[in-house]
PDB file of C-alpha atoms in Angstrom:
ATOM      1  CA  MET S  20      -0.307   0.567   0.306  1.00 69.00           C
ATOM      2  CA  ASN S  21       3.397   2.073   0.638  1.00 76.00           C
ATOM      3  CA  TRP S  22       3.721   2.109  -2.660  1.00 74.00           C
ATOM      4  CA  ALA S  23      -0.161   2.153  -4.572  1.00 72.00           C
ATOM      5  CA  ILE S  24      -0.564   5.623  -2.905  1.00 79.00           C
ATOM      6  CA  LYS S  25       2.556   7.601  -4.340  1.00 80.00           C
ATOM      7  CA  THR S  26       0.503   9.218  -6.802  1.00 83.00           C
ATOM      8  CA  PRO S  27      -3.155   9.086  -8.222  1.00 87.00           C
ATOM      9  CA  ARG S  28      -2.693   6.991 -11.330  1.00 86.00           C
ATOM     10  CA  GLN S  29      -0.810   4.370  -8.706  1.00 82.00           C
ATOM     11  CA  VAL S  30      -4.724   4.598  -6.301  1.00 84.00           C
ATOM     12  CA  GLU S  31      -6.308   3.676  -9.526  1.00 86.00           C
ATOM     13  CA  THR S  32      -4.504   0.868 -10.704  1.00 83.00           C
ATOM     14  CA  MET S  33      -5.027  -0.503  -6.586  1.00 83.00           C
ATOM     15  CA  LYS S  34      -8.053   0.476  -7.174  1.00 86.00           C
ATOM     16  CA  LEU S  35      -8.891  -1.494 -10.372  1.00 85.00           C
ATOM     17  CA  ALA S  36      -6.945  -4.647  -8.953  1.00 84.00           C
ATOM     18  CA  ALA S  37      -9.341  -4.806  -5.869  1.00 84.00           C
ATOM     19  CA  ASP S  38     -12.393  -4.892  -8.026  1.00 85.00           C
ATOM     20  CA  LEU S  39     -10.947  -7.237 -10.052  1.00 81.00           C
ATOM     21  CA  GLY S  40      -9.928  -9.344  -6.960  1.00 80.00           C
ATOM     22  CA  GLN S  41      -6.476  -9.295  -9.498  1.00 78.00           C
ATOM     23  CA  ILE S  42      -3.354  -7.756  -9.811  1.00 77.00           C
ATOM     24  CA  SER S  43      -1.418  -6.845 -12.310  1.00 71.00           C
ATOM     25  CA  LEU S  44       1.750  -4.842 -12.406  1.00 65.00           C
ATOM     26  CA  PRO S  45       4.641  -5.159 -14.044  1.00 57.00           C
ATOM     27  CA  ILE S  46       6.350  -4.384 -10.672  1.00 56.00           C
ATOM     28  CA  TRP S  47       6.214  -1.756  -7.959  1.00 63.00           C
ATOM     29  CA  GLY S  48       8.895  -0.165  -5.860  1.00 66.00           C
ATOM     30  CA  PHE S  49      10.220  -0.915  -1.827  1.00 71.00           C
ATOM     31  CA  ASP S  50      10.880   2.618  -0.257  1.00 79.00           C
ATOM     32  CA  PRO S  51      12.979   1.928   2.610  1.00 86.00           C
ATOM     33  CA  ALA S  52      11.635   4.206   4.575  1.00 89.00           C
ATOM     34  CA  LEU S  53       9.110   2.049   4.918  1.00 86.00           C
ATOM     35  CA  SER S  54      11.349  -0.440   6.581  1.00 89.00           C
ATOM     36  CA  ILE S  55      12.612   2.377   8.860  1.00 94.00           C
ATOM     37  CA  ALA S  56       8.728   3.417   9.812  1.00 94.00           C
ATOM     38  CA  LEU S  57       7.987   0.044  10.563  1.00 94.00           C
ATOM     39  CA  ASN S  58      10.448  -0.380  13.622  1.00 95.00           C
ATOM     40  CA  LEU S  59       9.828   2.630  14.441  1.00 97.00           C
ATOM     41  CA  ALA S  60       6.037   1.578  14.627  1.00 97.00           C
ATOM     42  CA  TYR S  61       7.240  -1.596  16.408  1.00 97.00           C
ATOM     43  CA  ARG S  62       9.538   0.092  18.999  1.00 98.00           C
ATOM     44  CA  ASP S  63       6.515   2.276  20.166  1.00 98.00           C
ATOM     45  CA  GLU S  64       4.132  -0.055  20.230  1.00 98.00           C
ATOM     46  CA  LEU S  65       1.822   0.352  17.479  1.00 98.00           C
ATOM     47  CA  ILE S  66       2.346  -2.926  15.729  1.00 98.00           C
ATOM     48  CA  THR S  67       2.519  -6.535  16.822  1.00 97.00           C
ATOM     49  CA  PRO S  68       4.559  -9.265  14.188  1.00 94.00           C
ATOM     50  CA  THR S  69       2.607 -11.927  13.081  1.00 93.00           C
ATOM     51  CA  SER S  70       3.680 -14.982  10.692  1.00 89.00           C
ATOM     52  CA  THR S  71       3.083 -12.758   7.303  1.00 81.00           C
ATOM     53  CA  GLY S  72       4.119  -8.978   8.733  1.00 86.00           C
ATOM     54  CA  PHE S  73       2.226  -7.495  11.245  1.00 92.00           C
ATOM     55  CA  LYS S  74      -0.658  -6.151  12.686  1.00 95.00           C
ATOM     56  CA  LEU S  75      -1.955  -3.422  14.076  1.00 96.00           C
ATOM     57  CA  SER S  76      -2.097  -3.717  18.663  1.00 98.00           C
ATOM     58  CA  THR S  77      -4.535  -1.356  20.414  1.00 98.00           C
ATOM     59  CA  LYS S  78      -2.611   1.451  20.830  1.00 98.00           C
ATOM     60  CA  GLY S  79      -1.860   1.076  17.103  1.00 98.00           C
ATOM     61  CA  LYS S  80      -5.497   1.209  16.003  1.00 98.00           C
ATOM     62  CA  GLU S  81      -6.197   3.599  18.446  1.00 98.00           C
ATOM     63  CA  LEU S  82      -3.959   6.198  17.281  1.00 97.00           C
ATOM     64  CA  VAL S  83      -6.000   5.196  13.276  1.00 95.00           C
ATOM     65  CA  LYS S  84      -8.210   6.084  15.162  1.00 96.00           C
ATOM     66  CA  MET S  85      -7.945   9.886  15.697  1.00 97.00           C
ATOM     67  CA  ILE S  86      -6.169  10.130  12.428  1.00 96.00           C
ATOM     68  CA  MET S  87      -8.594   8.569  10.513  1.00 94.00           C
ATOM     69  CA  SER S  88     -11.720  10.893  12.974  1.00 96.00           C
ATOM     70  CA  ASP S  89      -8.927  14.071  12.208  1.00 97.00           C
ATOM     71  CA  LYS S  90      -9.603  15.221   9.501  1.00 96.00           C
ATOM     72  CA  SER S  91      -6.995  18.481   9.062  1.00 97.00           C
ATOM     73  CA  VAL S  92      -4.323  15.316   8.212  1.00 97.00           C
ATOM     74  CA  MET S  93      -3.208  13.465   5.578  1.00 94.00           C
ATOM     75  CA  ILE S  94      -5.549  13.744   3.266  1.00 94.00           C
ATOM     76  CA  GLU S  95      -5.156  12.726   0.308  1.00 91.00           C
ATOM     77  CA  GLU S  96      -3.379   9.122   1.486  1.00 89.00           C
ATOM     78  CA  LYS S  97      -6.708   8.205   3.873  1.00 92.00           C
ATOM     79  CA  ALA S  98      -8.741   9.476   0.297  1.00 89.00           C
ATOM     80  CA  ALA S  99      -6.048   7.013  -1.499  1.00 88.00           C
ATOM     81  CA  LEU S 100      -6.767   3.947   1.259  1.00 86.00           C
ATOM     82  CA  LEU S 101     -10.523   4.568   1.267  1.00 87.00           C
ATOM     83  CA  LYS S 102     -10.872   3.869  -2.288  1.00 85.00           C
ATOM     84  CA  ILE S 103      -8.630   0.776  -2.726  1.00 84.00           C
ATOM     85  CA  GLY S 104     -10.601  -0.616   0.283  1.00 79.00           C
ATOM     86  CA  LYS S 105      -9.351  -4.246   2.287  1.00 80.00           C
ATOM     87  CA  LYS S 106      -9.863  -6.193  -1.118  1.00 79.00           C
ATOM     88  CA  ILE S 107      -6.376  -6.527  -1.958  1.00 79.00           C
ATOM     89  CA  THR S 108      -4.759  -9.522  -0.101  1.00 78.00           C
ATOM     90  CA  GLU S 109      -1.130 -11.215   0.903  1.00 78.00           C
ATOM     91  CA  ASP S 110      -2.730 -14.300  -0.945  1.00 80.00           C
ATOM     92  CA  MET S 111      -2.396 -11.428  -4.424  1.00 79.00           C
ATOM     93  CA  VAL S 112       0.456 -10.338  -3.079  1.00 76.00           C
ATOM     94  CA  LYS S 113       1.985 -12.995  -2.803  1.00 76.00           C
ATOM     95  CA  THR S 114       0.226 -14.182  -6.487  1.00 76.00           C
ATOM     96  CA  VAL S 115       1.822 -11.110  -8.258  1.00 72.00           C
ATOM     97  CA  SER S 116       5.390 -10.954  -6.380  1.00 70.00           C
ATOM     98  CA  LYS S 117       5.848 -15.271  -7.636  1.00 69.00           C
ATOM     99  CA  GLU S 118       5.909 -13.698 -11.636  1.00 64.00           C
ATOM    100  CA  TRP S 119       8.620 -11.900 -10.979  1.00 61.00           C
ATOM    101  CA  GLU S 120      11.350 -14.733  -9.793  1.00 59.00           C
TER     102      GLU S 120
END
């Protein structure tokens, strides 16, 4: 999702993938800053590790609620994520990433 919300075109691409239930992208980038952000979120107990990645902790969920209720912050990012929704699954990402190997 970090890659998907960088530009309006990428948001539309991921929205289409979510609607179709299949991602068909040549490749997307990995922002090194994401790794730093995940480390900080873990250190601040906003996320907890899972077998497939991370999930929001209770503290993280509270922060998300605050961000979502504040109409003055992260306006474009929230709109992009709401547009894509929760339809992009881990299986979809795994399937498309296997094509890059």
